[in-house]
mmCIF file of C-alpha atoms and ligand atoms in Angstrom:
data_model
loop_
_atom_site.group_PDB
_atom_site.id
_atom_site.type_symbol
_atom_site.label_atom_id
_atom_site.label_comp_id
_atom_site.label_asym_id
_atom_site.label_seq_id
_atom_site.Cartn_x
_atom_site.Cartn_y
_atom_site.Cartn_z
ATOM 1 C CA UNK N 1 111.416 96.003 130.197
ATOM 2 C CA UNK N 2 114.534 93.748 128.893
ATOM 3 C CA UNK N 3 113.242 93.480 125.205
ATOM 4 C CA UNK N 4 113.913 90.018 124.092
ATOM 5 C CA UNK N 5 112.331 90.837 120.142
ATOM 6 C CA UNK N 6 110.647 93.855 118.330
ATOM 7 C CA UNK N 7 108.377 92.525 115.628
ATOM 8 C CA UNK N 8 107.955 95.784 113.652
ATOM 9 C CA UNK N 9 104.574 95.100 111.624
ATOM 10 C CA UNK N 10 101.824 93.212 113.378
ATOM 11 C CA UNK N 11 98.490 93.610 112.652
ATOM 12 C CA UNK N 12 97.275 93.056 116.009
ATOM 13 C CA UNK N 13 94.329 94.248 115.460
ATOM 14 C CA UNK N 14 93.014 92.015 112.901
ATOM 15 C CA UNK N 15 93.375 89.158 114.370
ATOM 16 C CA UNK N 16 90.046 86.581 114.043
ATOM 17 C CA UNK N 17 90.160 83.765 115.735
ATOM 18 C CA UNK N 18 92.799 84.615 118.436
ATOM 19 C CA UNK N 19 91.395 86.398 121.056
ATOM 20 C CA UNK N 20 93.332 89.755 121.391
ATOM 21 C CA UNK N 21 93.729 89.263 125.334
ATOM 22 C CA UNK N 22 95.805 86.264 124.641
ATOM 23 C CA UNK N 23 97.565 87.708 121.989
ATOM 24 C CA UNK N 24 99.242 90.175 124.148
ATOM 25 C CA UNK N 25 99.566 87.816 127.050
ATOM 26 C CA UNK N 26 101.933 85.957 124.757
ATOM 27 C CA UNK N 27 103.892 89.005 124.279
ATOM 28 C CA UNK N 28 103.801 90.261 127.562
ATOM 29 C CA UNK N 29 105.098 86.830 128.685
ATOM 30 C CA UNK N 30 107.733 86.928 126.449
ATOM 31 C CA UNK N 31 109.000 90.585 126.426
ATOM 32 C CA UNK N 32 107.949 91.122 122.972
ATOM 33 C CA UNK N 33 107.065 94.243 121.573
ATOM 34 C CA UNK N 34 104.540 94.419 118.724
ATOM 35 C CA UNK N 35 104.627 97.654 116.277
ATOM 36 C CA UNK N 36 101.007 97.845 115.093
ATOM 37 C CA UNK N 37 100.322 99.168 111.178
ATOM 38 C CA UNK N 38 97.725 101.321 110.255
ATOM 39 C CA UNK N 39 95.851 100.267 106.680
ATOM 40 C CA UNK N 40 92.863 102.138 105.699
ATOM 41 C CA UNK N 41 91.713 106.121 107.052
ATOM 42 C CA UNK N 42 89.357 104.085 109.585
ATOM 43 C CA UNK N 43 91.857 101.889 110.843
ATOM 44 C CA UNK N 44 94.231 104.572 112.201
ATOM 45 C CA UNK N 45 91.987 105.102 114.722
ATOM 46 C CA UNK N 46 90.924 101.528 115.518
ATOM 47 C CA UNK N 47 95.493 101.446 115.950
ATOM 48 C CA UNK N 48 95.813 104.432 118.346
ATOM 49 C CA UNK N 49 93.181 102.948 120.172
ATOM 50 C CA UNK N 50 94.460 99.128 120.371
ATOM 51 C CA UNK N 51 97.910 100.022 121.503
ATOM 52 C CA UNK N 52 97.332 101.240 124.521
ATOM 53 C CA UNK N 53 95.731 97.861 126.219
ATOM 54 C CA UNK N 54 99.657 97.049 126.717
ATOM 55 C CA UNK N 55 103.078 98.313 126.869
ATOM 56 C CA UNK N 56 103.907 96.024 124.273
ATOM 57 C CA UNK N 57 102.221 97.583 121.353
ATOM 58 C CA UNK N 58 103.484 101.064 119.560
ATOM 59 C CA UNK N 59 101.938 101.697 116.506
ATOM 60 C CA UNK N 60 102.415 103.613 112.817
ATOM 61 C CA UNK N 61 99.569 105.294 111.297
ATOM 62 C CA UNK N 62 99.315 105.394 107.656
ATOM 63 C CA UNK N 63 97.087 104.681 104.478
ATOM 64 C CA UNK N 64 97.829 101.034 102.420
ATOM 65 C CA UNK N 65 97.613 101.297 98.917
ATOM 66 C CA UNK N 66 94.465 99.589 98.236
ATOM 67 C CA UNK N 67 92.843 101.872 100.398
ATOM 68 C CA UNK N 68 94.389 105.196 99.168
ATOM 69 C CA UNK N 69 91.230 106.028 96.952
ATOM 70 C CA UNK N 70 89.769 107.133 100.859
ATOM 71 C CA UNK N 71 93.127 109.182 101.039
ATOM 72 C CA UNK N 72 91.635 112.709 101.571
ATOM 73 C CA UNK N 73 93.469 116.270 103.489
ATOM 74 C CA UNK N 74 91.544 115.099 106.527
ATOM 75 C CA UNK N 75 93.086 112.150 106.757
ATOM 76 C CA UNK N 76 96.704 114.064 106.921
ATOM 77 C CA UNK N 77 94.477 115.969 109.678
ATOM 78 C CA UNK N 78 93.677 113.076 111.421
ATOM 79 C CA UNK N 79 97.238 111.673 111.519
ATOM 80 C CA UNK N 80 98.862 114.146 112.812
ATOM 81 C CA UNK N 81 96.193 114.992 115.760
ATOM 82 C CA UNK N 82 96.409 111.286 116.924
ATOM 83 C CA UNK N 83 100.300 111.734 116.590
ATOM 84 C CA UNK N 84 100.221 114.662 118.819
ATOM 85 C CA UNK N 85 97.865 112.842 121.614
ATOM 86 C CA UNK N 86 99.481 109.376 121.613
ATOM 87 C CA UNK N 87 103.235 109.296 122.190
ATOM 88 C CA UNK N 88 103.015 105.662 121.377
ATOM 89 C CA UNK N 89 102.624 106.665 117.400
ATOM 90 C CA UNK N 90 106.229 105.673 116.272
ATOM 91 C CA UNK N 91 106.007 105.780 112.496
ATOM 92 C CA UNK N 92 103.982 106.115 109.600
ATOM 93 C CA UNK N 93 102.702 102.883 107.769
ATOM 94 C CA UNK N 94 101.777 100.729 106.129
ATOM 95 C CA UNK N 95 102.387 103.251 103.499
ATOM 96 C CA UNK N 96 103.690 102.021 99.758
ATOM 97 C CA UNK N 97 102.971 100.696 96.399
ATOM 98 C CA UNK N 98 101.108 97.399 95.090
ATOM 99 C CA UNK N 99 100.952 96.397 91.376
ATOM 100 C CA UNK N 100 100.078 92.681 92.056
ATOM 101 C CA UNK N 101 96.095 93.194 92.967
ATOM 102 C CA UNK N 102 95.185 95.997 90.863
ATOM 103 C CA UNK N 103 97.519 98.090 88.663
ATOM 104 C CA UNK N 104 94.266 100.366 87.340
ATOM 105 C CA UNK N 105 95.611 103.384 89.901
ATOM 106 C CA UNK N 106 99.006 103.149 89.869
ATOM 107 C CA UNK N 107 99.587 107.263 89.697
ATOM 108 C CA UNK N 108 97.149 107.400 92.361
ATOM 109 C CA UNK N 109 98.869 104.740 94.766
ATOM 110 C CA UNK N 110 102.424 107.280 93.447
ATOM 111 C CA UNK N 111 100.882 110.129 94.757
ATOM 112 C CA UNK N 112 99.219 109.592 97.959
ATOM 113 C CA UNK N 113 102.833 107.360 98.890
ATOM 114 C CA UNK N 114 104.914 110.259 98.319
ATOM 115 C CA UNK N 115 102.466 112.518 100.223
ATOM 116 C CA UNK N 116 102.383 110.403 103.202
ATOM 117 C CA UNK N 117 106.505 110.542 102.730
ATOM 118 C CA UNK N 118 106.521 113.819 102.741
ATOM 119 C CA UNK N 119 104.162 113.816 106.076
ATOM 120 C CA UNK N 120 106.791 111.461 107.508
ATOM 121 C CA UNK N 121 109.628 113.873 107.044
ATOM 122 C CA UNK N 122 107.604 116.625 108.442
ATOM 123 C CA UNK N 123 106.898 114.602 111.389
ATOM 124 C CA UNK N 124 110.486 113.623 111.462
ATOM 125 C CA UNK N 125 109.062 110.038 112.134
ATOM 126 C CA UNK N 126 110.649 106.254 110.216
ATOM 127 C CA UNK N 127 108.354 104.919 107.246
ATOM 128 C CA UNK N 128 107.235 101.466 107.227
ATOM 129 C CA UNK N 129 106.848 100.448 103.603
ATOM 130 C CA UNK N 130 104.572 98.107 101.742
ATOM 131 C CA UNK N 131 105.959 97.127 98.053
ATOM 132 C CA UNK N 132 104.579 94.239 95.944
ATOM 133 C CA UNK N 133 105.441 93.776 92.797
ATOM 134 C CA UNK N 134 106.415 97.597 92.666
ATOM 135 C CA UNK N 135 110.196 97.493 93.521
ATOM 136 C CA UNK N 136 111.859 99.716 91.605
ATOM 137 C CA UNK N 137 109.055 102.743 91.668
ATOM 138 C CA UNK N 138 109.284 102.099 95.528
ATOM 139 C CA UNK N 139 112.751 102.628 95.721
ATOM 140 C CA UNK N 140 112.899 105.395 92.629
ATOM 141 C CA UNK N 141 110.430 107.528 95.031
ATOM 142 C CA UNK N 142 112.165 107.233 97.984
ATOM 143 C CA UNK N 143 115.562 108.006 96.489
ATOM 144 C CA UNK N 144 113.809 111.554 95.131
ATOM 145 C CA UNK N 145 111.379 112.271 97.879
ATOM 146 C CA UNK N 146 112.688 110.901 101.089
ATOM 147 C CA UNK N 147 114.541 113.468 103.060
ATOM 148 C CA UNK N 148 115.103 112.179 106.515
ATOM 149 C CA UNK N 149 113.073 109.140 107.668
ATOM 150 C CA UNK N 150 114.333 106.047 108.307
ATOM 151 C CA UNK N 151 112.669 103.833 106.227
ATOM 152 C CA UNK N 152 111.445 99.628 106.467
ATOM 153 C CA UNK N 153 110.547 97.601 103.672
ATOM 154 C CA UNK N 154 108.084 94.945 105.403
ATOM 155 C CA UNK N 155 107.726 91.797 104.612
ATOM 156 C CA UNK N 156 109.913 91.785 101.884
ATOM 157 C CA UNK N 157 109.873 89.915 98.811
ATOM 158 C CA UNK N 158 112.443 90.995 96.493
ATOM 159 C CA UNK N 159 115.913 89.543 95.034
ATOM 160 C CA UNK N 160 119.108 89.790 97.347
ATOM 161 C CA UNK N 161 120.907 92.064 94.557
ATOM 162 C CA UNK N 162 117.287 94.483 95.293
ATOM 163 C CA UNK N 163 117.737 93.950 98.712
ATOM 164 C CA UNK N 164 121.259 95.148 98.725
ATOM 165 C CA UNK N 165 120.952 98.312 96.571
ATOM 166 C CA UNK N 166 117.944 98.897 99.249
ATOM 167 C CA UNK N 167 120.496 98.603 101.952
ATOM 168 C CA UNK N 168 123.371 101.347 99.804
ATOM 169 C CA UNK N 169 120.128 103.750 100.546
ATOM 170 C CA UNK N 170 119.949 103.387 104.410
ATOM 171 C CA UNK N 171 116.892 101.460 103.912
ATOM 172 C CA UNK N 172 116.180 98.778 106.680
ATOM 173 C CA UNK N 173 114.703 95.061 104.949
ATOM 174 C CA UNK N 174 112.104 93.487 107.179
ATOM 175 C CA UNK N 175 111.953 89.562 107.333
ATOM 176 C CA UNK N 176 108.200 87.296 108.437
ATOM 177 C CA UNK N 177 107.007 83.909 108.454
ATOM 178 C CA UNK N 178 107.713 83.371 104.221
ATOM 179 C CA UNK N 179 111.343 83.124 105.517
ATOM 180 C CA UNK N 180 110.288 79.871 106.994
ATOM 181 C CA UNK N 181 108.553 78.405 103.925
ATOM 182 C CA UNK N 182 109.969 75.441 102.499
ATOM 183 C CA UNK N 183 110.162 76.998 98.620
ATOM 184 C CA UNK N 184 111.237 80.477 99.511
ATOM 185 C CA UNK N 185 114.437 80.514 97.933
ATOM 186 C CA UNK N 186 114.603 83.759 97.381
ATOM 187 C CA UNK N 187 113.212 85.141 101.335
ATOM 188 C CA UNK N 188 115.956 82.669 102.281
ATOM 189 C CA UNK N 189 118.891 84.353 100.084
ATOM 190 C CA UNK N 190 117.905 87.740 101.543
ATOM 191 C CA UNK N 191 118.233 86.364 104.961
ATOM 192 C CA UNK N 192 121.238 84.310 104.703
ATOM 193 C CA UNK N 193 123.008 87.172 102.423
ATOM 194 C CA UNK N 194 122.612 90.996 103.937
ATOM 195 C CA UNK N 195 124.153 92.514 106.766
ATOM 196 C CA UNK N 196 122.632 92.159 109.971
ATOM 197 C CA UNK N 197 122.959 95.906 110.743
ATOM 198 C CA UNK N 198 119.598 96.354 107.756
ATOM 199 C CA UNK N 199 117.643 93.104 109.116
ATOM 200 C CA UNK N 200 114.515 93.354 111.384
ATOM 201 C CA UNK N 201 111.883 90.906 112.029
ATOM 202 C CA UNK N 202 107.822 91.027 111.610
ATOM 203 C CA UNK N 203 104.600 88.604 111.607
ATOM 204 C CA UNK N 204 102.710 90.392 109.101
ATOM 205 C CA UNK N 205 99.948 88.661 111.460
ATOM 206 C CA UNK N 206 97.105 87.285 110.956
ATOM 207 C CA UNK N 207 98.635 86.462 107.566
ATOM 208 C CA UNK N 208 101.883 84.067 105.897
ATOM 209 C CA UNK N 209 102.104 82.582 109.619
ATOM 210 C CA UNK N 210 105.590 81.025 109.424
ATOM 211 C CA UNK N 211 105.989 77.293 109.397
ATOM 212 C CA UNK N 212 104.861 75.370 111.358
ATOM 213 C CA UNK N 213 101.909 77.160 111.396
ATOM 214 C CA UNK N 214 101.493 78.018 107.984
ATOM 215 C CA UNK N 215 98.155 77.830 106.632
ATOM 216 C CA UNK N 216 96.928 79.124 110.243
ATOM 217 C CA UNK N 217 96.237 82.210 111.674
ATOM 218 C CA UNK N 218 99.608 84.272 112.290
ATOM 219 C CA UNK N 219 99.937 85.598 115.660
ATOM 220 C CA UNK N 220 102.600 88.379 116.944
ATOM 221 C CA UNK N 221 104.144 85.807 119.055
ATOM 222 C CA UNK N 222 105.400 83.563 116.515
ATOM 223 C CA UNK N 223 107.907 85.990 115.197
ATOM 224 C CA UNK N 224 110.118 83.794 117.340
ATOM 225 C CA UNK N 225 109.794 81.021 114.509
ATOM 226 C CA UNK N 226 111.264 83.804 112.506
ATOM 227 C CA UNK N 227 113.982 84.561 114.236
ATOM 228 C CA UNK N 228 114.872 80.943 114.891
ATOM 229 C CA UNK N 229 114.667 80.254 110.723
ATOM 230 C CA UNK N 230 117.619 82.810 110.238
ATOM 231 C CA UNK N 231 119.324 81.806 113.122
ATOM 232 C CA UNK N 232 119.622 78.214 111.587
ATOM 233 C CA UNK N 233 120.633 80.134 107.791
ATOM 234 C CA UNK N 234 122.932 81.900 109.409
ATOM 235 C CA UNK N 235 124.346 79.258 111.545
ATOM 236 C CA UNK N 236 124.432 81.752 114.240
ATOM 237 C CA UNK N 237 122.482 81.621 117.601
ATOM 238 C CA UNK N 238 119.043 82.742 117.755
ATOM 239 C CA UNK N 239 120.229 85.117 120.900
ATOM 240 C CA UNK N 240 122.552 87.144 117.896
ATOM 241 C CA UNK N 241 119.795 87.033 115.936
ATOM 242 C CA UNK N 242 116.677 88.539 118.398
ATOM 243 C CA UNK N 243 119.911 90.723 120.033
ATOM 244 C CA UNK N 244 121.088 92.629 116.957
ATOM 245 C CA UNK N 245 117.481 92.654 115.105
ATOM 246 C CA UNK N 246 116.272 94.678 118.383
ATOM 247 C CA UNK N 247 119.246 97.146 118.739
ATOM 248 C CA UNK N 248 118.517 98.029 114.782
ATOM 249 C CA UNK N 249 114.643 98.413 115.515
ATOM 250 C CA UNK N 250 115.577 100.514 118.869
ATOM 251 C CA UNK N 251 117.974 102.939 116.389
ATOM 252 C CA UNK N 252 114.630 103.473 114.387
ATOM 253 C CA UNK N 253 111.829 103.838 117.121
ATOM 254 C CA UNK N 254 114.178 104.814 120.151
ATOM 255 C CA UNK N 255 111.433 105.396 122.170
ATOM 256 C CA UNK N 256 110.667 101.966 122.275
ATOM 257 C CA UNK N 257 113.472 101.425 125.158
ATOM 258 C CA UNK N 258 111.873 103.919 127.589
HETATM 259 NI NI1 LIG U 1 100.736 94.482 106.771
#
């Protein structure tokens, strides 16, 4: 397949009122490839199962913080059998930290992130990372426990300055739809401002569809809209942009160009 994008985080297999068939017709169409993140220690199964209705989906299997209070050995157990049986496993995510709904079990969200980092390493597989409102814990526990997985930060919302002391780590910044809202200033910095070696694009779908969808559901697909808002930051062409984005995703999941 000539890959035209990779969008790296896609929930694929959330999506309500688009019928998944079409959903992956669009990508098929359009030589897309869709990385699909696992949330909760149900949904890691629901992932291995989705992506393989197309060679366009891969997936990551991991536990979202909200959901780490299910985090249990078995689910360790569980990971790594469906990593063993489905070569199309390509990281471990959504995995991370989240202050902004509920800060009660912070040391809790700490502890199961740096187990499933640890997991990673002994998998040897890249870490796609959720952070909200958690910045500097995020990136003060992957500095001490991350050994040797690449890792993402999706959907990222921090400064530029963050971004770039993210980027002195090895650590790849993922940009979605927000870029494309009209009062993101600070999406818009990141985009304009890092090198292009660190950027990759996502949907984050069915949520923050970019514009103009917003509002809507978010579908895989429109990470084109994405691509097309840096492009016009940049004041580059939207071929550098889908071109370099998918040769820095392919040095993460290299199995994605088989
Ligand atoms: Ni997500």
């Amino acid at each position: 397949m000539n890959i035209s994008i990779i969008n790296t985080h896609s929930h694929i297999n959330m999506l309500k009122e688009t019928p998944i068939e079409d959903a992956i017709k669009e990508l098929e169409e359009n030589n897309i490839i869709a990385l699909v993140p696992s949330s909760s220690t149900t949904d890691i199964f629901d992932v291995d199962k989705v992506i393989k209705k197309s060679d366009n989906l891969y997936g990551y299997v991991g536990v979202f913080p909200e959901e780490v209070k299910d985090f249990c050995d078995k689910t360790l157990y569980d990971m790594e059998e469906i990593i063993k049986n489905n070569n199309k496993i390509v990281g471990i995510g959504e995995v991370g930290l989240d202050y902004y709904w509920d800060k009660s079990f912070k040391d809790l969200q700490k502890e199961v992130f740096i187990k499933q980092i640890e997991f990673a390493n002994q998998m040897n597989l890249p870490l796609n990372i959720h952070s909200r409102e958690a910045h500097f814990d995020t990136l003060d526990i992957l500095k001490k426990y991350n050994k040797n997985s690449k890792a993402i930060l999706h959907c990222f919302s921090g400064s530029l300055e963050f971004a770039k002391e993210c980027i002195k780590e090895g650590i790849y910044i993922s940009l979605g739809g927000v870029v494309t809202f009209k009062n993101a200033k600070s999406a818009k910095e990141v985009a304009k401002g890092i090198p292009l070696e660190y950027l990759l694009l996502e949907t984050d779908d069915p949520y923050l569809a970019p514009v103009p969808f917003r509002g809507k559901e978010n579908r895989p697909y429109y990470v084109k809209y994405v691509a097309e808002e840096i492009a016009n930051l940049r004041d580059i062409s939207v071929e550098e942009v889908t071109q370099l984005t998918t040769e820095n995703a392919l040095k993460i999941f290299p199995q994605l160009s088989a």
